[in-house]
Coordinates of C-alpha atoms in Angstrom, one line a residue:
Chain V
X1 CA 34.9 -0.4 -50.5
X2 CA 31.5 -2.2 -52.4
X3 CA 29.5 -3.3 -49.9
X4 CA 28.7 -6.8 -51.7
X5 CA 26.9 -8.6 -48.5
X6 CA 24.0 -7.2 -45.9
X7 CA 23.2 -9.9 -43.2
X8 CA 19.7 -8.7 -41.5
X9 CA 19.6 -10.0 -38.2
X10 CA 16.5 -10.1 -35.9
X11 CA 15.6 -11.9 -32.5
X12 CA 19.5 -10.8 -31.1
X13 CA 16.7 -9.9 -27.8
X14 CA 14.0 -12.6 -28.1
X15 CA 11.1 -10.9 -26.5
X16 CA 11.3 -7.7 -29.1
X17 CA 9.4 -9.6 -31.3
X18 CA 9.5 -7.2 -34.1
X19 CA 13.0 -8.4 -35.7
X20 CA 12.0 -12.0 -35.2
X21 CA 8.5 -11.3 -37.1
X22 CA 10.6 -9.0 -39.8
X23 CA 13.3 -12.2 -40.0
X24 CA 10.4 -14.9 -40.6
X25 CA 8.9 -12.1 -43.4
X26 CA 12.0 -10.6 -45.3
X27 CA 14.2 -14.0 -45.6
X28 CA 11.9 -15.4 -48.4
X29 CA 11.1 -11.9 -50.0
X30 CA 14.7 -9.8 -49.7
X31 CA 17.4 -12.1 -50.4
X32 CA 18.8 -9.6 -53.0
X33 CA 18.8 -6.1 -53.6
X34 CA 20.4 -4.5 -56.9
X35 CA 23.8 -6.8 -56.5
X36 CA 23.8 -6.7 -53.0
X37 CA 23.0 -10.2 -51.4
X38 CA 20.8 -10.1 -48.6
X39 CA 21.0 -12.8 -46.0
X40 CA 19.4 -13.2 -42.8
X41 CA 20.1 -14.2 -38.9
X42 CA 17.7 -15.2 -36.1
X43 CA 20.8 -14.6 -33.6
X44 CA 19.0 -15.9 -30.6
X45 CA 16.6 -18.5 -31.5
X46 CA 16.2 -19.8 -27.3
X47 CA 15.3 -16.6 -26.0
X48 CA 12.8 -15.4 -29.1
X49 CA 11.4 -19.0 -28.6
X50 CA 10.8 -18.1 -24.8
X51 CA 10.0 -14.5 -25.4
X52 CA 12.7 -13.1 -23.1
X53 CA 15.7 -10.9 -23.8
X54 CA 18.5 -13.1 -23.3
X55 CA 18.5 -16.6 -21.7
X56 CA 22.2 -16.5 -19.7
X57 CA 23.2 -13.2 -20.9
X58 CA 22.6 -10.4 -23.1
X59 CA 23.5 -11.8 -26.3
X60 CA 24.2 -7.9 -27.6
X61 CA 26.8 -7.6 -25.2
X62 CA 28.6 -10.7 -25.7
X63 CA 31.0 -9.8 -28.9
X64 CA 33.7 -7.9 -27.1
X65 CA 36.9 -10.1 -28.6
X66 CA 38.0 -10.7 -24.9
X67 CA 34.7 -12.5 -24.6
X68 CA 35.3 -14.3 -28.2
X69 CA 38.8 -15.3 -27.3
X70 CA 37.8 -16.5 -24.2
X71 CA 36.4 -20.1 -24.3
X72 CA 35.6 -20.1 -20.7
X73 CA 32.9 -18.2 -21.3
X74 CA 30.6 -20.3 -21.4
X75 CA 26.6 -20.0 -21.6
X76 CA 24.4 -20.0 -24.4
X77 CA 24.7 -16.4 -25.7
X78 CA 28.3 -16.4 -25.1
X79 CA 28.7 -19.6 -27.3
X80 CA 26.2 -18.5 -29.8
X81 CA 28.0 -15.3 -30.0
X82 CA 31.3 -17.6 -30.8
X83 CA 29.2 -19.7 -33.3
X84 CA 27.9 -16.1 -35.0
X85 CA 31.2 -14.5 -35.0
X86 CA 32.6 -17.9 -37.4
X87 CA 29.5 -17.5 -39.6
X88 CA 29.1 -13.9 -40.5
X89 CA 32.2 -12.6 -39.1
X90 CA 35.1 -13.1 -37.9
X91 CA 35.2 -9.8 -36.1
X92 CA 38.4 -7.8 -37.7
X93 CA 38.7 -9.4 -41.0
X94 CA 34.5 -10.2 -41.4
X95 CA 33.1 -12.4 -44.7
X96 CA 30.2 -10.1 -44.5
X97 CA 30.2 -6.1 -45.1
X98 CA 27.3 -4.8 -43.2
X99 CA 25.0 -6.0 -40.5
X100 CA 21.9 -4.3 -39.6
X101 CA 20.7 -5.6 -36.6
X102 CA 16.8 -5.3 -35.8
X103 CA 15.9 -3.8 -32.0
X104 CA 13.5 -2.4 -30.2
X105 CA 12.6 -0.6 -27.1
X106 CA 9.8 0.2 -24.4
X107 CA 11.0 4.1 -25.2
X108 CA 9.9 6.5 -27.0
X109 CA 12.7 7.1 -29.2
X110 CA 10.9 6.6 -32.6
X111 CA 13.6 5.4 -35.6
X112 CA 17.1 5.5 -33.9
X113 CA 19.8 4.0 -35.7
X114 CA 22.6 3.1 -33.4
X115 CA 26.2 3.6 -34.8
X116 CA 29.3 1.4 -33.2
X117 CA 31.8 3.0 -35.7
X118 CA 32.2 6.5 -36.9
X119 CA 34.0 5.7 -39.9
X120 CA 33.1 7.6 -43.3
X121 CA 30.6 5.2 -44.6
X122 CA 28.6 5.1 -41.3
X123 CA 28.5 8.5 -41.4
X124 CA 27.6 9.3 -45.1
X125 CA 24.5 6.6 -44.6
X126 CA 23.5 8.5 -41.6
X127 CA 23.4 12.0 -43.4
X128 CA 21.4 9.8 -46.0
X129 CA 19.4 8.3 -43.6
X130 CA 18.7 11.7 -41.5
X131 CA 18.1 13.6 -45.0
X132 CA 15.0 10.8 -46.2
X133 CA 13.3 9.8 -42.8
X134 CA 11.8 12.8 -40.9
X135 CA 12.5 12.4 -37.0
X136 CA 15.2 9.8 -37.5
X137 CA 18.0 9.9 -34.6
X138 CA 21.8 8.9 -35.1
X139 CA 23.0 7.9 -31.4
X140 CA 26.6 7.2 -31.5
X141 CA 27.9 4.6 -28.4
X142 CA 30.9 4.5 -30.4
X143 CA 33.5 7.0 -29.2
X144 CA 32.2 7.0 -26.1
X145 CA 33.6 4.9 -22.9
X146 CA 29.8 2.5 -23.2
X147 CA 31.8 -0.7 -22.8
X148 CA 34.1 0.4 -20.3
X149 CA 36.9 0.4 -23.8
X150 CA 36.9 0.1 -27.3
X151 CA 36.1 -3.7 -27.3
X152 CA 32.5 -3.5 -28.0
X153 CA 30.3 -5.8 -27.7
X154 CA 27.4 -5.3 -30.0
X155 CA 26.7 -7.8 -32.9
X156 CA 26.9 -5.3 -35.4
X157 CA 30.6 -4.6 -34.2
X158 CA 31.9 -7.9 -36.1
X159 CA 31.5 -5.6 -38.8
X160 CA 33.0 -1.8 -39.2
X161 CA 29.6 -0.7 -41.5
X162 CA 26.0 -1.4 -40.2
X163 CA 24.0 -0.1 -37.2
X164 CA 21.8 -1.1 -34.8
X165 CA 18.0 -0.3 -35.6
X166 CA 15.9 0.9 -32.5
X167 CA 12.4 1.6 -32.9
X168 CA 10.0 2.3 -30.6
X169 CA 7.5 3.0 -28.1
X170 CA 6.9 -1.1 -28.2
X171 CA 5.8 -3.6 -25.2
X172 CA 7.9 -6.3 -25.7
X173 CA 6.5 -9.6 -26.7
X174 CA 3.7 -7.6 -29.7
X175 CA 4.2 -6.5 -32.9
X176 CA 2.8 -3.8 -34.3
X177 CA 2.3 -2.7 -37.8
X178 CA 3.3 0.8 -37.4
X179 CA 6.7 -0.5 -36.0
X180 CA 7.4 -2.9 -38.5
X181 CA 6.4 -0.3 -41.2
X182 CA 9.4 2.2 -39.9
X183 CA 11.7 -0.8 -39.3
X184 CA 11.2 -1.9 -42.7
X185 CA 11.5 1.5 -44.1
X186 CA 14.7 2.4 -42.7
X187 CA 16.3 -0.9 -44.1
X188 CA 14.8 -0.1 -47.6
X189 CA 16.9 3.2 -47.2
X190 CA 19.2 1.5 -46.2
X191 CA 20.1 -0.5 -48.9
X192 CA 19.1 2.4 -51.3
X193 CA 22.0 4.2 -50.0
X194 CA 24.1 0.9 -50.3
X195 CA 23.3 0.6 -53.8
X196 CA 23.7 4.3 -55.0
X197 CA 26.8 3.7 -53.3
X198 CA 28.7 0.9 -54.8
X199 CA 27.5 2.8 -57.8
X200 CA 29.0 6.6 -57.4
X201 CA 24.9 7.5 -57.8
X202 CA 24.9 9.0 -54.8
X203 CA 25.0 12.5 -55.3
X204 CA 25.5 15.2 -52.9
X205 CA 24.6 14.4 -49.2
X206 CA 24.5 17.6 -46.4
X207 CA 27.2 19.0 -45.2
X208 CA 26.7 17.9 -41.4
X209 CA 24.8 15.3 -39.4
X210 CA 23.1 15.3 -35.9
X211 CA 24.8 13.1 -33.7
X212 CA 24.1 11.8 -30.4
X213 CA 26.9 11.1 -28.8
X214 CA 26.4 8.6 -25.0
X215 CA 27.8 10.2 -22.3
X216 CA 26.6 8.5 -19.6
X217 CA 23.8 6.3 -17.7
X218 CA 21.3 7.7 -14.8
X219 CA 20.2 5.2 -12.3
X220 CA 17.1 5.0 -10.1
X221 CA 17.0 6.1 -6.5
X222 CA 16.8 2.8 -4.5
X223 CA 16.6 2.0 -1.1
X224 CA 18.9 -0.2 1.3
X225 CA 17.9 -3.1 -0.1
X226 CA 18.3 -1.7 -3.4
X227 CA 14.7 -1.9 -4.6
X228 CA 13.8 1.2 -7.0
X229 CA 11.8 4.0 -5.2
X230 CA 10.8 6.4 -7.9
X231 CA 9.6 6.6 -11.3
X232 CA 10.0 9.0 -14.1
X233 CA 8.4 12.3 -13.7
X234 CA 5.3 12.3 -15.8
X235 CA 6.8 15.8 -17.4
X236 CA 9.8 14.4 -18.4
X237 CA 8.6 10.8 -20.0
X238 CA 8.9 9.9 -23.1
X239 CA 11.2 13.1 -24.0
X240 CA 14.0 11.6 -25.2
X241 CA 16.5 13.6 -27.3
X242 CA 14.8 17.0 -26.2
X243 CA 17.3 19.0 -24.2
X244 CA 17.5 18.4 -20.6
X245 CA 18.6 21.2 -18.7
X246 CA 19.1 22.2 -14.6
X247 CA 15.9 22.4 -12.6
X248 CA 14.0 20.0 -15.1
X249 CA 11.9 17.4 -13.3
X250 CA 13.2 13.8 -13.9
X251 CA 11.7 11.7 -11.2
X252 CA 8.9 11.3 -8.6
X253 CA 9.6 9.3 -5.4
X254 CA 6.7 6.9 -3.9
X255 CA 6.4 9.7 -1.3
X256 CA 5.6 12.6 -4.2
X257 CA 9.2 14.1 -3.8
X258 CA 10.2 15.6 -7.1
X259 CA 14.0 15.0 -8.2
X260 CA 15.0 17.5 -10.4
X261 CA 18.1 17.5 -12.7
X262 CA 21.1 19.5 -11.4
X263 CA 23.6 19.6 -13.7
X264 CA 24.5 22.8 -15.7
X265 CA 25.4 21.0 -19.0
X266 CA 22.8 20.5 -21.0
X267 CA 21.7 17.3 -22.2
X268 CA 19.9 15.0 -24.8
X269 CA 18.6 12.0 -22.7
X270 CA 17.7 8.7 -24.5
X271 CA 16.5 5.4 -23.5
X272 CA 13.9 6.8 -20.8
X273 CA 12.3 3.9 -19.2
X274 CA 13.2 1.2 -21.4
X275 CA 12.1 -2.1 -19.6
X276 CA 15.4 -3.6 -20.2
X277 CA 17.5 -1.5 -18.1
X278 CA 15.5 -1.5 -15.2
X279 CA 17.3 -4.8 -13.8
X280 CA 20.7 -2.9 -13.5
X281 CA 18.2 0.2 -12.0
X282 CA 19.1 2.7 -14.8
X283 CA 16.4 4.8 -16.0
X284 CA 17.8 7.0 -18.6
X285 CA 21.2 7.9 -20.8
X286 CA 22.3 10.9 -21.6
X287 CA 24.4 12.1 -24.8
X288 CA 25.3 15.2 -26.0
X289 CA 24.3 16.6 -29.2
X290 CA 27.3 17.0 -31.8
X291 CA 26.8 18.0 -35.0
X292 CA 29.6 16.1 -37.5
X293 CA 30.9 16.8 -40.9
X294 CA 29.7 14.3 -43.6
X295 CA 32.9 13.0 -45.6
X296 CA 32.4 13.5 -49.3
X297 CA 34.2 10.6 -52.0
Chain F
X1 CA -23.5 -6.3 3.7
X2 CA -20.8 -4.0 5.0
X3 CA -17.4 -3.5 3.5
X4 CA -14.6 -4.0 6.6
X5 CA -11.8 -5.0 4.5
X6 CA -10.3 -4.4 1.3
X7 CA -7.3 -6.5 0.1
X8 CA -4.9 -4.7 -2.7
X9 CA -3.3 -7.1 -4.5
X10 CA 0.1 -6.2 -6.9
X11 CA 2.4 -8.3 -8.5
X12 CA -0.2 -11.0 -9.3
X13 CA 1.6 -11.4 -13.2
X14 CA 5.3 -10.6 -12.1
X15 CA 6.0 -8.3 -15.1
X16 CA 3.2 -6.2 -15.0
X17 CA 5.0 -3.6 -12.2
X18 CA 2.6 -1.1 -11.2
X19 CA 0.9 -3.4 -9.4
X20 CA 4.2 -4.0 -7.4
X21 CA 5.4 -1.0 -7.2
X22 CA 2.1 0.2 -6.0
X23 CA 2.1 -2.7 -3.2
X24 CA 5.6 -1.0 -2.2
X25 CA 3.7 2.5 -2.0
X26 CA 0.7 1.7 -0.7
X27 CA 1.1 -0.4 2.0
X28 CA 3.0 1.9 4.7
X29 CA 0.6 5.1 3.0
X30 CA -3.0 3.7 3.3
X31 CA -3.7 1.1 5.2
X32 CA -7.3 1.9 6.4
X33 CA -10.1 4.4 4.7
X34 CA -12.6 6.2 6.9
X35 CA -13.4 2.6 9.1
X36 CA -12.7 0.0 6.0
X37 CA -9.1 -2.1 7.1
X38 CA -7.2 -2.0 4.4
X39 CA -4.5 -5.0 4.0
X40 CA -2.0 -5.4 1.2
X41 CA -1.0 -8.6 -0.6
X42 CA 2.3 -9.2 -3.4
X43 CA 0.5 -12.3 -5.1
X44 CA 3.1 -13.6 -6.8
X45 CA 6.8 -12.3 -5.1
X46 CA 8.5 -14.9 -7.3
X47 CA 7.5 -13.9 -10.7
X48 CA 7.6 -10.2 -9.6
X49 CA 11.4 -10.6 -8.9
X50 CA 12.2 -12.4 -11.9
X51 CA 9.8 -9.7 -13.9
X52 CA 8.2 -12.6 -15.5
X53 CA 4.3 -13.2 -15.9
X54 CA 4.4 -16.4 -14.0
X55 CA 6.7 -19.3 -12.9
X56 CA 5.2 -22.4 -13.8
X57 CA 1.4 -20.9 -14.5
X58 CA -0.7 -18.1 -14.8
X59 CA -1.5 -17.4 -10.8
X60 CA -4.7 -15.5 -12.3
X61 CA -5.9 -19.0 -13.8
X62 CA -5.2 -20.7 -10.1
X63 CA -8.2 -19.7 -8.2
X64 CA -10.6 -22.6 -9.6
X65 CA -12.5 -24.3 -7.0
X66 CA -11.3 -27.5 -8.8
X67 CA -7.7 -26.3 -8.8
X68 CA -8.0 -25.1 -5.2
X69 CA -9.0 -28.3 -4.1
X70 CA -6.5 -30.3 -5.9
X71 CA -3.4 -31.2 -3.9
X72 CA -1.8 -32.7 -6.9
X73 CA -1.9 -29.5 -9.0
X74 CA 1.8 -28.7 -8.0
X75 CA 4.1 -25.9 -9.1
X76 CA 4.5 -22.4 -8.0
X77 CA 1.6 -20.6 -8.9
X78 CA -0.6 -23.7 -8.1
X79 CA 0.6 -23.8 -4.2
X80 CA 1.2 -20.2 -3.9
X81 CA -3.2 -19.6 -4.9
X82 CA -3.9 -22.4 -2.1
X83 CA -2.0 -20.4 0.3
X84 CA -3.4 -16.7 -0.6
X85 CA -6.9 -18.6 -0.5
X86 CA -6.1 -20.0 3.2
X87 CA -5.0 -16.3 4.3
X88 CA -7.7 -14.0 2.4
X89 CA -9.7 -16.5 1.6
X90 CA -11.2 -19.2 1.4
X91 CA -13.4 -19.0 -1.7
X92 CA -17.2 -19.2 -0.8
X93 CA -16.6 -18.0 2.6
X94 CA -13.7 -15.5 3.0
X95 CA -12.2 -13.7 5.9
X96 CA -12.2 -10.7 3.1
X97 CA -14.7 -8.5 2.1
X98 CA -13.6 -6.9 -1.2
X99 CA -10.5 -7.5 -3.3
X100 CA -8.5 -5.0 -6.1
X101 CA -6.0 -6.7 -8.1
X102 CA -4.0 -4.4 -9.8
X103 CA -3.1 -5.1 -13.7
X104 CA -1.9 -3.7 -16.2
X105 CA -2.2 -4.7 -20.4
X106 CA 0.1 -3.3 -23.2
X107 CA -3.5 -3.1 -25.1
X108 CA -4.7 0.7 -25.2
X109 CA -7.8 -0.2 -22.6
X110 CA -7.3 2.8 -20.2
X111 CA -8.5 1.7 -17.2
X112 CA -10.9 -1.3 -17.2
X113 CA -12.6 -2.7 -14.4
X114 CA -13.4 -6.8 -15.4
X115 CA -15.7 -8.0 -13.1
X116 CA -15.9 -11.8 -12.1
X117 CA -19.7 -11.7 -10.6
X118 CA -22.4 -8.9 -11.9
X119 CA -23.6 -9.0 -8.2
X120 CA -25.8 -6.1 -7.2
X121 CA -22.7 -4.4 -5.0
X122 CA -20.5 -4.8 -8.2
X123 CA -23.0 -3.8 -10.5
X124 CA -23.6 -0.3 -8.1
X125 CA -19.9 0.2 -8.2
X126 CA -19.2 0.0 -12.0
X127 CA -22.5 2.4 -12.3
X128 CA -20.4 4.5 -10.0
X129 CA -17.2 4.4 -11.5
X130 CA -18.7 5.0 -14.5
X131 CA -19.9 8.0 -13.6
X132 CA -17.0 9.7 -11.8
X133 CA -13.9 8.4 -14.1
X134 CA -14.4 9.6 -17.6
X135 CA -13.4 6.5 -20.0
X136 CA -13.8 3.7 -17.6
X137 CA -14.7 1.0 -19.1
X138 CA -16.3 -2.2 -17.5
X139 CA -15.9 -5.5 -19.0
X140 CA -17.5 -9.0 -17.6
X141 CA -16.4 -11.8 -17.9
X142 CA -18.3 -13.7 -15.5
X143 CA -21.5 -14.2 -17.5
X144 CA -19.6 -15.9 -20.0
X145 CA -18.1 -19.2 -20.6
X146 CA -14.7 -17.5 -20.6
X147 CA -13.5 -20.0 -18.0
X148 CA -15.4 -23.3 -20.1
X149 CA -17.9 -23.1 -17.1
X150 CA -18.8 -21.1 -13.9
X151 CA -15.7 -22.2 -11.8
X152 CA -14.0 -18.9 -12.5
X153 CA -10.0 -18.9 -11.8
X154 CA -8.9 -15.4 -11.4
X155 CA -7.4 -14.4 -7.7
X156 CA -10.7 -12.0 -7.6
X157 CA -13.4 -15.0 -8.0
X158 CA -12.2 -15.5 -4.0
X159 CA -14.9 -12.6 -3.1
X160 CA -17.6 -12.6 -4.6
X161 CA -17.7 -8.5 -4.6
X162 CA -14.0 -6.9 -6.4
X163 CA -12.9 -6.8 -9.5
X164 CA -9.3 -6.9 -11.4
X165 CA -8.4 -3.9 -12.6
X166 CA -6.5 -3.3 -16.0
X167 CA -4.7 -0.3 -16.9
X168 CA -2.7 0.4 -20.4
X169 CA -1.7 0.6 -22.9
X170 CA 2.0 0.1 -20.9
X171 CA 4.8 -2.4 -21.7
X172 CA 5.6 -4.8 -19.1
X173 CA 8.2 -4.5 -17.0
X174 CA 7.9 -0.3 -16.4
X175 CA 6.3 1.9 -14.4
X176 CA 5.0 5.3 -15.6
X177 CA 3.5 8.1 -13.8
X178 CA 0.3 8.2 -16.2
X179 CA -0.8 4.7 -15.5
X180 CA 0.3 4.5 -11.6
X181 CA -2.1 8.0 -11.4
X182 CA -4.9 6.2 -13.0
X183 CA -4.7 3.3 -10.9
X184 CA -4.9 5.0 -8.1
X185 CA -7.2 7.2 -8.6
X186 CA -9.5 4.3 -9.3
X187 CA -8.8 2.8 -6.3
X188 CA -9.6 5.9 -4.1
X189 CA -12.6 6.6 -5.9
X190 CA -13.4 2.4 -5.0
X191 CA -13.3 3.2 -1.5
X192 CA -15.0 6.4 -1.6
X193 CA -17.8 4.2 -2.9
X194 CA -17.4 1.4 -0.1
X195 CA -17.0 4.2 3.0
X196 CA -20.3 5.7 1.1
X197 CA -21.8 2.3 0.9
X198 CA -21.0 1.2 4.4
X199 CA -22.8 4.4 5.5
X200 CA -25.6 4.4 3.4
X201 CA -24.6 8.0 2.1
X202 CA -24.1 7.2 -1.9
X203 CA -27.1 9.2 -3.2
X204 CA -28.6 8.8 -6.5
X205 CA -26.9 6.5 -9.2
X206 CA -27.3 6.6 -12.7
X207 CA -30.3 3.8 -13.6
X208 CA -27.9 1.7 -16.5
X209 CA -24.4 1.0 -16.7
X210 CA -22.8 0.0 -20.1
X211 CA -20.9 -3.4 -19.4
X212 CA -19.1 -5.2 -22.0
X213 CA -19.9 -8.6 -21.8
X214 CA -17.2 -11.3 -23.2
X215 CA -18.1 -13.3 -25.8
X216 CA -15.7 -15.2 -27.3
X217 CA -11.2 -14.6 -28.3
X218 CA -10.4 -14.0 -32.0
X219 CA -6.8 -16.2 -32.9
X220 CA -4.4 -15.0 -35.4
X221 CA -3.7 -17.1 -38.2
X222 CA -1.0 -19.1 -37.9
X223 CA 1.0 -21.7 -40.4
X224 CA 1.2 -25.5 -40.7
X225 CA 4.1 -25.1 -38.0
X226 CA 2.0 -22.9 -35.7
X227 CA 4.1 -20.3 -36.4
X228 CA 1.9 -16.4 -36.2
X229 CA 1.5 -15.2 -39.6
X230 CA -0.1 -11.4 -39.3
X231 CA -0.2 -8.8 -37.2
X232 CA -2.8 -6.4 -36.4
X233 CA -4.3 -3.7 -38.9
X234 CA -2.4 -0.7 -38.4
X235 CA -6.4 0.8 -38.3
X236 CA -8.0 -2.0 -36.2
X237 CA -5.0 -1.3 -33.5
X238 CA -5.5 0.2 -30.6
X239 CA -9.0 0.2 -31.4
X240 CA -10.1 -1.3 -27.8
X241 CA -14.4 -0.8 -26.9
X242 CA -15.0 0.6 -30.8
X243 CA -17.4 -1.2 -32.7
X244 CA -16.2 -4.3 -35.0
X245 CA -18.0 -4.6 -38.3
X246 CA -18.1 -6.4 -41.2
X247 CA -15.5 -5.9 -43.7
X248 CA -13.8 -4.1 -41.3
X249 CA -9.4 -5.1 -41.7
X250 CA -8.4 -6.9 -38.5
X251 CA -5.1 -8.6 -39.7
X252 CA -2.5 -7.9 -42.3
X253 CA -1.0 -11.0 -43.2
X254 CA 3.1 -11.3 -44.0
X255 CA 2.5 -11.3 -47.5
X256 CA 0.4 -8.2 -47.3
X257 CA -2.7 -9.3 -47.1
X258 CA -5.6 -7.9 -45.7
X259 CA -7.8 -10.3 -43.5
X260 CA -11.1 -8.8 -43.1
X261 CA -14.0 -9.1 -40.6
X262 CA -16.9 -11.3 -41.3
X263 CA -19.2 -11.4 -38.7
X264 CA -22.8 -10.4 -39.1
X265 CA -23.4 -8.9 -35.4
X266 CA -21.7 -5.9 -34.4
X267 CA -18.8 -6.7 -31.5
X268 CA -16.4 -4.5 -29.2
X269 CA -12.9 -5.7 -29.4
X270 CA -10.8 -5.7 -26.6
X271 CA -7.3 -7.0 -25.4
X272 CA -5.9 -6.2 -28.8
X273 CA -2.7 -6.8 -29.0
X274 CA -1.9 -8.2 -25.6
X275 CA 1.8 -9.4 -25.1
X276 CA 0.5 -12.3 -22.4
X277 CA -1.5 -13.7 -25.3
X278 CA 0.8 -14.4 -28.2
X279 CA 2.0 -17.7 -26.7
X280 CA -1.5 -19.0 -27.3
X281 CA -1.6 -17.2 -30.2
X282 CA -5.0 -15.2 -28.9
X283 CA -5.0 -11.7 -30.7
X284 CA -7.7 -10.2 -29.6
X285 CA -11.4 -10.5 -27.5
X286 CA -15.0 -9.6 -28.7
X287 CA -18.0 -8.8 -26.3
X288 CA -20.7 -7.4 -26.5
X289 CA -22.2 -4.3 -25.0
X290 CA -25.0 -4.3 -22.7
X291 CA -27.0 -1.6 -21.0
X292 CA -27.6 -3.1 -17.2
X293 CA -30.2 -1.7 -14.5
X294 CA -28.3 -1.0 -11.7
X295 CA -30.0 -2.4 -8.5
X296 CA -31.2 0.2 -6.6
X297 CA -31.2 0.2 -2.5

């Protein structure tokens, strides 16, 4: 299929104030690229306007279709999640083709483009995308059991093609120039790819791509009362998608204790110490590293 | 005078958490040091649950005499600064000898040690400091007008001898190993100075001290709707205690332009790019940098 429509969404977390500065830039700059028209989304206007991720709930987990269907779910990210889903959607049979939906975390995880679907485009525009940007991560939630099912509920699952963009390290609430540089890079490649695509101009892409694929999440140690009572080992911060292996330190307690990892599979951590997780006390995720074939046309 | 009790204070903007987490360490680990009491305060326990700066408003702009004294000033923070002045307190004549308030800034300022009055014990301490922590800075902000006049507001201004004491660059809402090791070690090294001081043991300290002095805050430029329209230059960021010049790029504007410096003297930036400061559009600090005679006894 052409993919005729891109919808670039930022602000879906208000406080990571990079996708709400890139939406305010690239709406009157971008609005076409080569055929393709470009349009733009500031998902969660409340919570960018307050600086905080969400204002009832996480607006990036409210697109499951049991929480579309389901009028009684009420709240302001659930009904704007609704009111998104009629304008750029609807989920299963969308009026747009592709979303790519503008994050970013408090991890050190550099460009990581975050695929719902492994369908043949997505993967094709991740060899692309892995082939043009050096360091660039695919981490796939997509096969995996992250929603509990199949019913995700990212915004970019209302469509089957498009990603979400993570970038980072970034405090939320700044922007920086060197993280809207390689935000706005990867779109350009983005639609690059796009383009060459409607247009058979793609030419040969490698064989196989790096995924990662989610396994599972890591929580804190807490105490009785549930409060968090150790912090990432200083060796093992800011590693993410180096193997993590048995014996390798992966938290100090307030009372110096090391925990190290135990298990005997190895493992490609992500998300370490991203400030959004620590409310539901997990501290890391772990994937494995999978290396796919690339579907040629 | 002699230094028989040290507050520690954590928590005092709710989403900076290795002031709390520290509070949850500390207190049951160190609560005296060679003769000096050492007691243990979470400033602000609302904001720290909700991992949120403040409630209704900044606790660290509370301490005013004027504010302190006003029983209509309601609100959280406004009540909760009357009550931490009636129990470590009260300003002008407190039960407390010496306060830390732990901070921490997602500006790159390493650990920075802003002094509210340039005292003679505060001045011996940053001399101290100084010497023994490579990179410490110290920053004043009590000669200035920072607070429009002498009535200074931060929790600190209750002693007259402390200081607040920043540590980043770190996003809000994390801990890391790195920054909790700094802060600590700053603290210890605080009340190896006080024991020494208390026992007139200190020795020799070096004659000056370099203390940056502030000046004045530096807004970004905004549009007709208030709206932020640049971000810092990728080369001005990060570029905390480095001499600003002339012509020197500060911001890059949304449309790629370059907005330049244009100030005769010769400034030292600071609190570039702090996340508390975007909502009133403040982008960075300038001071100056003085060479003070440390008082000798």
């Amino acid at each position: 299929m052409k993919i005729n429509s891109v919808v670039i969404v930022g602000g879906t977390h208000g406080n990571e104030s990079t996708g709400v500065f890139l939406y305010n830039k690239l709406k009157n700059q971008l609005t076409s690229f080569k055929g393709i028209k470009i349009n733009y989304l500031l998902s969660n206007p409340k919570a960018a306007k307050e600086c905080k991720r969400f204002i009832d709930h996480d607006l990036n987990r409210s697109f499951a279709h049991k929480d579309l269907n389901n009028i009684e779910k009420t709240g302001y990210e659930f009904n704007r999640a609704k009111a998104i889903n009629s304008f750029i959607g609807p989920k299963g049979n969308p009026s747009t083709d592709f979303i790519i939906d503008m994050h970013t975390t408090t991890a050190n995880m550099g460009v990581s483009v975050i695929l719902v679907e492994q369908n043949p485009l997505n993967i094709r525009l991740a060899a692309y995308l892995s082939s043009k940007i050096k360091d660039l991560k695919i981490y796939s939630i997509g096969a995996s059991a992250y929603m509990g099912d199949n019913d995700h509920s990212f915004l970019n699952s209302v469509t089957p093609h498009g990603f979400s963009l993570e970038v980072g390290p970034i405090a939320n609430g700044i922007v920086r120039g060197d993280i809207l540089q390689m935000t706005e890079n990867t779109i350009n490649h983005t639609l690059d790819f796009l383009q060459a695509h409607n247009n058979n101009t793609l030419g040969d892409l490698p064989e196989t791509v790096e995924i990662f694929e989610h396994e599972k999440k890591i929580s804190y140690p807490v105490d009785e009362n549930k409060m968090i009572t150790a912090y990432i080992h200083e060796e093992f911060e800011d590693k993410n998608y180096l193997p993590l292996k048995k014996g390798d330190p992966i938290f100090k307690t307030m009372n110096n204790e090391i925990i190290y990892f135990e298990e005997d599979k190895i493992y490609y951590p992500v998300f370490i110490n991203e400030a959004a997780y620590y409310y539901k006390k997990t501290a890391f995720s772990l994937t494995t590293l999978n290396k796919i074939k690339v579907p040629q046309v």
